[in-house]
Amino acid sequence: MHLQTFAVESKKAATFTVNFHPLEVGMYNHELHLRVKQNPFEQYKLAISGGCYQEDLMFTGLPDDSLTVLALPDALILPVPVTAPGSSRPQSRLSQQDIALPGGSTITAAAAAAAAAAAQLVPTGVSSYTFALVNESHNKHFRFKWAEHPQLKFSPSVGHIHAGRSKNITVTFTASTPTKLDGQEIKLAISQISYKGEPIDWDDILAASMIASGARASSATRASSGLPGSGPKPGAEPLVDLVAKTQRDLVLKVSAAADTPKYECSAPSPAIVFRPTMMFQTRTFTFNLTNNALTALDYKWQILSMQEEPDESGLYQIAPDAGHIPGGASQQFTLRFSPQEVEDVTRRLVCHMPLLEQMAGRKPAAAAVLSGLMQFSRDVTGKVLRPWCHFELPESDYVSSGRRNPELPGPSGVVEPLDPSTKVLDINSLGVRVRNTKQFFVLNPTSITYDFIWAPVLPPAVAALGGPPPPSPFSCLTRKGTISGGR
C-alpha cells in the first residue's frame, strides 16, 4: 500500500474501502497508520488480516468476472411458422397472447395470424452461454453432475474432470411462455474419484459421440467376423471409486428472462407538435417509453427528414439517444427543438430496436409480425417565429436554480417571480467600487435595418411620479446605434 492524503471537512465523516486481492493461498496481515497533520497526538493504528483459500473446483468465464452468478442473455419469444404433418401449407392457429404495439395498441390474435401469412405461431425463446469448470487441484480428479431444471439444460450435464484441467459447460435456457429466473440456485454435485487404471476423460457429450462412432465400428466388426456382437460397450462411464466424505455441492445462481417484446410510448400520435418558438430559442418535450416485457429492450433514436434522409442539422435533439430499458422499467426522454431559421421544421423521429431487427433478419418468416415492433416513429413539427432581435447571452441558472431573491420586485414593480424564459446577464464582482465589464452581442435576424437605444425600465410607481430614475450600478457603454439586417 502507498501513502494517501485526504481531507475531511468539519463535522463530516469519510468512508474508505479496503480491497483484498491475494495472489497466493495463505494468511495475510497488515497494519494501517492514520496520522493527523499538525497534531502529533492524533495517531491511530489499524490491524487488517485476511485469509485466502482456493476451491478445488471453480467457475471461470462468467459475466463480469463473477464466481457464482450467471446472467443469461434474454430469450425473445418470436413466432415461427410450422407446417402441419402431411400438408404442404402452413396451418393457421391463433397466437397464445396478443402482441402489444407502441402507444398501447395491440395486434389481435386474428391480425397476428394474418400478419404471419397464416403461419402457425409457436413461441420459442432460446438463449445460451458457455463458461468453464476448472479443476485447480494438482492431484485430485472429480466427478460432477448438474441438477435438472425444466428451463435450463447444461451440456455436458455429467462427467469427469481431471486434475489441472478444465471443461467447457454450455447452459441453454428455453421457454415457451413468459418466464423469469431471478438468481435461481442450480446445484452441481461433485465427488472426488480415483480411477482403477489410467484416468480417462469422460462426459455425456463424449459418450454420445463414442456411442455413435462405436455403433458404426461394431456394425463393421460384426459383418467381418460373423459374430452377433464383440468388443467393449462404447461410451460407458469408466470404473471409478468415490472417495469417502468428499461429496458436496457447488451452487451457481442463474438469472434469465424470456418474453415477447412489448412496449408503450407516451408521446402523442401521430405527431409531436411544439408551440410557436422564437428563432435561437429552445423548447423541450418529455415523454416516456415503457418496457412491458420481462426482457430488456434495446433502443436507438434517429431523426430523419420527410424524405427518409438522416437529419444532422441539430434542429431536433433527443437524449438519451441510445441504450436499453430493463424489463418492467420506463425511460424518460427529452426532445429539444432549437430552430435557427423560419422554415419547414417537420421531421420524423424514429426509434429502432436493434436486437429485434437482427432477429427479423435471421427469421424472415417472423418479420411480418415483428415489423410493428422493430421500430416506431412520430412526426415532429412546430412553428418558428422570427424575433426583432436576439441577445446572444451565455446560459444562466440565476432564475432556474433559485439564486434570485424571491422578495425582489419584478418588471411590474411588485414582488413576483420572473418568467423562467427571462434572459439574464450574470456578473460577479470581487469587491465594491470595482469596474466589471461584460460584453454580449445583439443579432438582427430580420431583413431590415433599424436603430436601437437602451433605456432603463422604471417601476410603475417611480414612472408615475415623473422623477429621475434611481441610481443604478449598471450602465451601458453602447447606448444607441444601428444594426443592419442579418447582422
XYZ file of C-alpha atoms in Angstrom:
487
model
C 0.000 0.000 0.000
C 1.141 3.542 -0.626
C 0.739 6.843 1.195
C -2.621 8.514 0.695
C -3.613 12.017 1.791
C -7.196 13.183 2.196
C -9.149 15.999 3.834
C -12.306 15.721 5.954
C -14.477 18.776 6.408
C -15.531 19.898 9.848
C -18.377 17.842 11.316
C -18.204 15.487 8.322
C -17.311 11.804 8.029
C -15.262 9.962 5.431
C -15.738 6.326 4.383
C -12.958 4.148 2.984
C -12.949 0.741 1.330
C -10.079 -1.718 1.709
C -9.794 -4.250 -1.122
C -8.145 -7.640 -0.541
C -6.650 -9.201 -3.697
C -4.331 -12.065 -2.704
C -2.231 -13.769 -5.350
C -1.423 -16.901 -3.345
C -3.120 -19.110 -0.776
C -2.346 -18.208 2.832
C -2.929 -15.764 5.681
C -2.075 -12.094 5.314
C -1.634 -9.400 7.971
C -1.143 -5.693 7.519
C -1.117 -2.569 9.631
C -2.584 0.773 8.593
C -1.334 4.015 10.125
C -3.584 7.074 10.297
C -1.914 10.365 11.140
C -3.449 13.816 11.508
C -1.263 16.578 10.165
C -0.099 19.245 12.644
C -1.387 17.139 15.537
C 1.120 14.526 16.756
C -1.320 13.282 19.404
C -3.878 12.087 16.848
C -2.364 8.859 15.510
C -4.100 5.533 15.007
C -3.074 2.022 14.009
C -5.484 -0.392 12.343
C -4.710 -4.105 12.116
C -6.014 -5.810 8.990
C -5.939 -9.551 8.422
C -7.301 -11.764 5.688
C -7.124 -15.356 4.583
C -7.019 -16.745 1.087
C -8.068 -20.268 0.196
C -8.748 -21.871 -3.136
C -11.576 -24.177 -4.127
C -10.606 -27.357 -5.930
C -13.332 -26.686 -8.495
C -14.423 -23.233 -9.589
C -16.317 -21.488 -12.400
C -14.484 -19.151 -14.770
C -15.641 -17.096 -17.722
C -18.872 -15.918 -16.088
C -20.139 -12.405 -16.947
C -18.446 -9.537 -15.088
C -15.810 -11.993 -13.745
C -18.338 -13.321 -11.266
C -17.538 -16.517 -9.360
C -21.056 -17.856 -8.797
C -23.546 -15.662 -10.720
C -24.585 -16.211 -14.342
C -26.893 -13.714 -16.069
C -28.000 -15.271 -19.346
C -28.874 -13.178 -22.406
C -32.591 -12.530 -22.814
C -34.589 -15.075 -24.781
C -37.098 -13.453 -27.139
C -40.258 -15.425 -27.784
C -40.843 -14.970 -31.506
C -43.363 -16.569 -33.888
C -42.004 -19.387 -36.056
C -44.039 -20.896 -38.936
C -44.655 -24.639 -38.666
C -46.060 -26.829 -41.408
C -48.598 -29.405 -40.361
C -47.656 -33.065 -40.986
C -48.870 -34.320 -44.335
C -49.604 -30.817 -45.586
C -47.607 -28.520 -47.851
C -49.336 -25.416 -46.471
C -48.682 -23.908 -43.040
C -51.582 -24.368 -40.679
C -53.168 -21.294 -39.169
C -53.574 -21.087 -35.424
C -54.113 -18.149 -33.108
C -51.197 -16.920 -31.030
C -51.124 -17.669 -27.310
C -51.306 -13.986 -26.450
C -51.852 -10.655 -28.120
C -48.683 -8.783 -29.060
C -48.580 -5.223 -27.741
C -47.559 -2.417 -30.060
C -46.297 1.133 -29.389
C -48.852 3.502 -27.962
C -50.646 0.745 -26.079
C -52.423 -0.719 -29.113
C -52.349 -4.456 -29.702
C -52.367 -6.908 -32.560
C -55.341 -9.163 -32.046
C -54.964 -12.908 -32.436
C -56.656 -12.861 -35.846
C -54.498 -9.986 -37.089
C -51.360 -11.717 -35.861
C -52.283 -14.849 -37.758
C -52.876 -12.844 -40.921
C -49.628 -10.935 -40.481
C -47.775 -14.234 -40.149
C -49.112 -15.320 -43.530
C -51.438 -17.868 -41.998
C -48.498 -19.433 -40.152
C -48.896 -21.473 -37.014
C -47.382 -19.413 -34.164
C -45.122 -21.453 -31.930
C -43.400 -19.143 -29.432
C -39.919 -20.388 -28.537
C -37.291 -18.355 -26.734
C -33.753 -19.724 -26.503
C -30.506 -18.271 -25.177
C -27.218 -19.898 -24.194
C -23.891 -19.133 -22.584
C -20.618 -21.046 -22.316
C -18.280 -20.900 -19.331
C -15.605 -23.195 -17.894
C -15.435 -25.568 -14.930
C -11.797 -25.601 -13.758
C -10.067 -28.141 -11.526
C -7.372 -26.188 -9.664
C -6.092 -29.258 -7.829
C -2.820 -30.885 -8.914
C -3.645 -34.451 -7.852
C -7.435 -34.773 -7.436
C -9.942 -35.970 -10.021
C -13.654 -35.226 -9.677
C -16.992 -36.456 -10.965
C -19.653 -33.771 -11.462
C -23.375 -33.814 -12.199
C -25.738 -30.881 -12.740
C -29.175 -30.855 -11.141
C -32.083 -30.993 -13.569
C -34.170 -27.882 -14.267
C -37.208 -27.530 -16.571
C -35.874 -24.449 -18.418
C -32.114 -24.916 -18.078
C -30.008 -27.586 -19.760
C -26.306 -27.986 -19.004
C -24.024 -29.647 -21.516
C -22.221 -31.759 -20.525
C -24.536 -32.496 -17.611
C -22.397 -35.227 -16.049
C -18.740 -36.098 -16.446
C -15.237 -36.338 -15.051
C -12.734 -33.507 -14.744
C -9.100 -34.349 -14.190
C -6.533 -32.605 -12.015
C -5.315 -29.337 -13.506
C -7.795 -29.499 -16.388
C -10.904 -27.545 -17.367
C -14.108 -28.372 -19.180
C -16.385 -26.000 -21.103
C -20.003 -26.004 -19.948
C -22.808 -24.662 -22.129
C -26.084 -23.778 -20.429
C -29.168 -23.322 -22.626
C -32.299 -21.546 -21.431
C -35.532 -22.444 -23.236
C -39.024 -21.085 -22.564
C -42.294 -21.161 -24.480
C -44.163 -18.778 -22.167
C -43.060 -15.562 -20.422
C -40.591 -16.713 -17.787
C -38.148 -15.016 -15.437
C -35.473 -16.660 -13.307
C -34.014 -14.369 -10.677
C -30.927 -15.837 -9.044
C -32.169 -19.419 -9.447
C -29.803 -21.679 -7.489
C -28.600 -24.631 -9.566
C -26.560 -27.249 -7.721
C -23.542 -29.016 -9.158
C -22.892 -32.256 -7.243
C -19.184 -33.069 -7.107
C -17.264 -36.020 -5.672
C -13.588 -36.848 -5.652
C -12.857 -40.055 -7.563
C -9.982 -42.447 -8.079
C -9.552 -44.475 -11.262
C -8.957 -48.188 -11.496
C -6.255 -47.716 -14.054
C -5.296 -44.776 -16.228
C -7.559 -41.679 -15.945
C -9.915 -41.395 -18.929
C -11.701 -38.219 -19.918
C -15.451 -38.800 -19.998
C -18.749 -36.923 -20.024
C -22.178 -37.493 -21.515
C -21.335 -35.493 -24.653
C -18.202 -37.568 -25.321
C -20.219 -40.690 -24.524
C -22.852 -39.842 -27.136
C -20.126 -39.304 -29.720
C -18.405 -42.568 -28.783
C -21.708 -44.455 -28.934
C -22.391 -43.130 -32.414
C -18.911 -43.952 -33.704
C -18.844 -47.250 -31.779
C -22.126 -48.342 -33.320
C -20.679 -47.857 -36.785
C -17.468 -49.679 -35.828
C -19.378 -52.507 -34.155
C -21.534 -52.999 -37.213
C -18.436 -53.288 -39.387
C -16.821 -55.735 -36.901
C -19.878 -57.970 -36.807
C -20.056 -58.011 -40.568
C -16.388 -59.083 -40.884
C -16.358 -61.612 -38.006
C -19.835 -63.059 -38.394
C -20.370 -62.751 -34.609
C -23.573 -61.228 -33.222
C -21.573 -58.752 -31.103
C -17.983 -58.244 -29.985
C -15.812 -55.612 -28.281
C -16.455 -53.395 -25.219
C -19.565 -51.278 -24.938
C -18.713 -47.799 -26.309
C -19.407 -44.654 -24.254
C -19.680 -46.387 -20.905
C -18.518 -44.421 -17.858
C -15.054 -45.548 -16.718
C -14.947 -47.564 -13.489
C -14.044 -45.287 -10.577
C -14.188 -45.307 -6.786
C -15.810 -42.436 -4.906
C -13.558 -41.020 -2.195
C -15.466 -41.043 1.089
C -16.683 -37.763 2.604
C -15.877 -35.673 -0.490
C -19.422 -35.314 -1.784
C -20.639 -31.705 -1.803
C -22.463 -29.157 -3.940
C -21.311 -26.084 -5.814
C -24.075 -23.518 -6.344
C -24.477 -21.429 -9.498
C -27.029 -18.611 -9.354
C -28.681 -18.237 -12.753
C -30.815 -15.313 -13.920
C -32.698 -15.382 -17.209
C -35.823 -13.953 -18.829
C -37.981 -14.860 -21.817
C -40.895 -12.869 -23.185
C -42.478 -11.425 -26.297
C -41.318 -7.824 -26.863
C -43.964 -5.256 -25.962
C -43.733 -1.604 -25.031
C -45.707 1.631 -24.797
C -44.795 5.199 -25.717
C -46.479 8.190 -24.077
C -45.655 10.563 -26.960
C -48.826 11.713 -28.750
C -49.663 10.035 -32.037
C -49.262 10.693 -34.908
C -47.115 13.790 -34.229
C -45.393 15.829 -31.538
C -46.246 19.495 -32.139
C -44.176 22.184 -30.440
C -45.669 25.544 -29.530
C -44.571 28.570 -31.608
C -40.888 29.107 -30.836
C -38.622 32.071 -31.499
C -35.506 31.575 -33.568
C -32.420 30.755 -31.490
C -34.600 29.663 -28.592
C -35.130 26.100 -27.355
C -38.246 24.265 -26.281
C -38.274 20.784 -24.789
C -40.795 17.961 -24.716
C -40.505 14.950 -22.408
C -42.145 11.562 -22.846
C -41.697 8.017 -21.580
C -41.036 4.673 -23.228
C -42.209 1.804 -21.026
C -40.985 -1.756 -21.461
C -43.888 -4.039 -20.546
C -41.965 -7.262 -21.182
C -39.805 -9.273 -18.799
C -36.841 -8.956 -21.151
C -34.701 -5.853 -21.658
C -35.392 -3.557 -24.600
C -32.549 -2.025 -26.620
C -33.302 1.219 -28.460
C -31.613 3.736 -30.746
C -33.186 7.022 -31.853
C -32.741 8.599 -35.255
C -34.071 11.858 -36.712
C -34.968 11.755 -40.392
C -36.180 14.247 -42.935
C -39.553 13.622 -44.556
C -37.564 12.139 -47.470
C -36.223 9.496 -45.031
C -32.722 11.003 -45.075
C -30.758 11.388 -41.803
C -31.119 14.923 -40.412
C -27.960 16.173 -38.685
C -28.848 19.875 -38.632
C -29.381 19.899 -34.868
C -32.921 21.205 -35.294
C -34.123 18.372 -33.067
C -32.067 16.515 -30.482
C -33.145 13.695 -28.185
C -31.473 12.459 -25.028
C -30.628 9.748 -24.276
C -30.328 8.716 -27.914
C -29.451 5.041 -27.302
C -29.440 2.497 -24.514
C -31.569 -0.257 -23.055
C -34.592 -0.417 -20.769
C -34.761 -3.286 -18.238
C -37.865 -5.420 -18.161
C -40.809 -3.693 -16.493
C -38.976 -0.346 -16.375
C -39.561 3.019 -18.035
C -37.151 5.520 -19.589
C -37.816 9.249 -19.877
C -36.636 11.065 -22.999
C -36.208 14.778 -23.656
C -36.696 16.097 -27.183
C -35.166 19.553 -27.812
C -36.426 21.893 -30.534
C -33.866 24.609 -31.446
C -34.859 26.424 -34.661
C -32.316 28.666 -36.359
C -34.479 29.916 -39.241
C -38.121 30.349 -40.194
C -38.662 27.272 -42.361
C -40.492 23.969 -42.563
C -39.400 22.104 -39.435
C -41.311 18.866 -39.931
C -39.141 15.832 -39.287
C -39.611 12.192 -38.342
C -38.401 10.765 -35.043
C -37.677 7.039 -35.411
C -36.870 4.590 -32.617
C -35.016 1.477 -33.766
C -34.927 -1.752 -31.769
C -31.555 -3.213 -32.899
C -31.990 -6.663 -31.382
C -35.452 -7.127 -32.894
C -34.167 -6.000 -36.284
C -31.395 -8.587 -36.070
C -33.875 -11.303 -35.113
C -36.115 -10.394 -38.037
C -33.131 -10.657 -40.370
C -32.359 -14.141 -39.091
C -36.013 -15.259 -39.135
C -37.673 -13.772 -42.222
C -40.860 -15.740 -41.569
C -41.416 -13.732 -38.381
C -40.663 -10.369 -39.995
C -44.340 -9.665 -40.695
C -45.241 -9.772 -37.001
C -42.024 -8.042 -35.930
C -42.455 -5.194 -38.412
C -44.650 -3.310 -35.957
C -42.196 -3.875 -33.107
C -38.769 -3.375 -34.690
C -39.247 0.368 -34.803
C -41.860 3.058 -34.352
C -41.942 6.693 -35.320
C -43.561 10.025 -34.564
C -43.612 13.074 -36.792
C -42.314 16.194 -35.045
C -43.152 19.711 -36.139
C -43.737 23.231 -34.881
C -43.927 26.874 -35.863
C -40.902 29.178 -35.921
C -41.214 32.891 -35.132
C -38.673 35.489 -36.194
C -37.805 37.950 -33.385
C -36.854 41.587 -33.983
C -33.627 40.993 -32.126
C -31.778 38.182 -30.425
C -29.462 38.552 -27.436
C -26.520 36.168 -27.564
C -26.024 35.564 -23.850
C -24.479 32.569 -22.080
C -26.874 30.298 -20.202
C -27.508 31.348 -16.606
C -29.193 29.467 -13.758
C -29.967 32.677 -11.852
C -33.705 32.124 -12.225
C -33.974 28.334 -12.557
C -31.734 27.472 -9.572
C -33.458 29.856 -7.168
C -30.463 32.164 -6.718
C -32.730 35.158 -7.231
C -34.132 36.634 -4.031
C -37.889 35.882 -4.163
C -38.618 39.147 -2.308
C -37.312 41.314 -5.149
C -39.883 43.152 -7.282
C -40.497 42.033 -10.838
C -40.993 44.085 -14.020
C -44.397 45.279 -12.790
C -42.870 46.794 -9.650
C -44.461 44.312 -7.245
C -42.867 41.275 -5.635
C -43.313 38.460 -8.129
C -41.340 35.609 -9.740
C -39.662 36.153 -13.097
C -40.675 34.351 -16.251
C -38.473 31.188 -16.489
C -37.511 32.195 -20.041
C -36.085 35.545 -18.880
C -32.596 36.177 -20.246
C -30.058 37.021 -17.536
C -26.721 38.821 -17.819
C -24.784 37.311 -14.908
C -21.951 39.474 -13.476
C -19.810 38.567 -10.478
C -17.818 41.289 -8.733
C -14.820 40.604 -6.499
C -15.482 43.659 -4.367
C -17.126 47.080 -4.228
C -16.058 50.033 -6.364
C -14.618 47.550 -8.874
C -15.341 48.080 -12.568
C -16.726 44.897 -14.152
C -17.311 44.769 -17.898
C -19.482 42.215 -19.689
C -19.739 42.079 -23.478
C -22.518 40.478 -25.481
C -23.942 40.730 -28.991
C -27.352 41.614 -30.365
C -28.391 39.925 -33.615
C -30.861 41.432 -36.061
C -32.425 38.350 -37.709
C -34.728 40.439 -39.955
C -34.012 41.733 -43.447
C -34.361 45.404 -42.479
C -32.030 47.874 -40.771
C -33.160 49.572 -37.576
C -31.865 51.914 -34.877
C -31.753 50.981 -31.195
C -31.427 52.812 -27.882
C -31.067 51.397 -24.374
C -33.274 52.941 -21.666
C -33.934 51.829 -18.069
C -37.332 50.341 -17.331
C -38.714 52.208 -14.333
C -41.068 50.608 -11.846
C -44.635 51.892 -12.381
C -44.612 53.753 -9.047
C -41.446 55.697 -9.973
C -42.606 56.333 -13.541
C -45.907 57.766 -12.268
C -44.044 60.393 -10.255
C -42.171 61.509 -13.343
C -38.934 61.961 -11.451
C -35.453 60.942 -12.489
C -34.609 57.208 -12.356
C -32.967 55.955 -9.173
C -29.199 55.462 -9.306
C -28.142 52.110 -10.748
C -24.790 50.285 -10.540
C -25.248 49.262 -14.204
C -24.572 51.380 -17.268
C -24.453 50.571 -20.979
C -21.413 51.865 -22.885
C -23.131 51.480 -26.260
C -26.439 53.199 -25.513
C -27.602 53.572 -29.104
C -26.719 52.639 -32.634
C -27.827 50.957 -35.857
C -27.980 47.246 -36.707
C -28.226 46.125 -40.303
C -30.456 43.232 -41.306
C -28.883 39.837 -40.757
C -26.059 41.324 -38.660
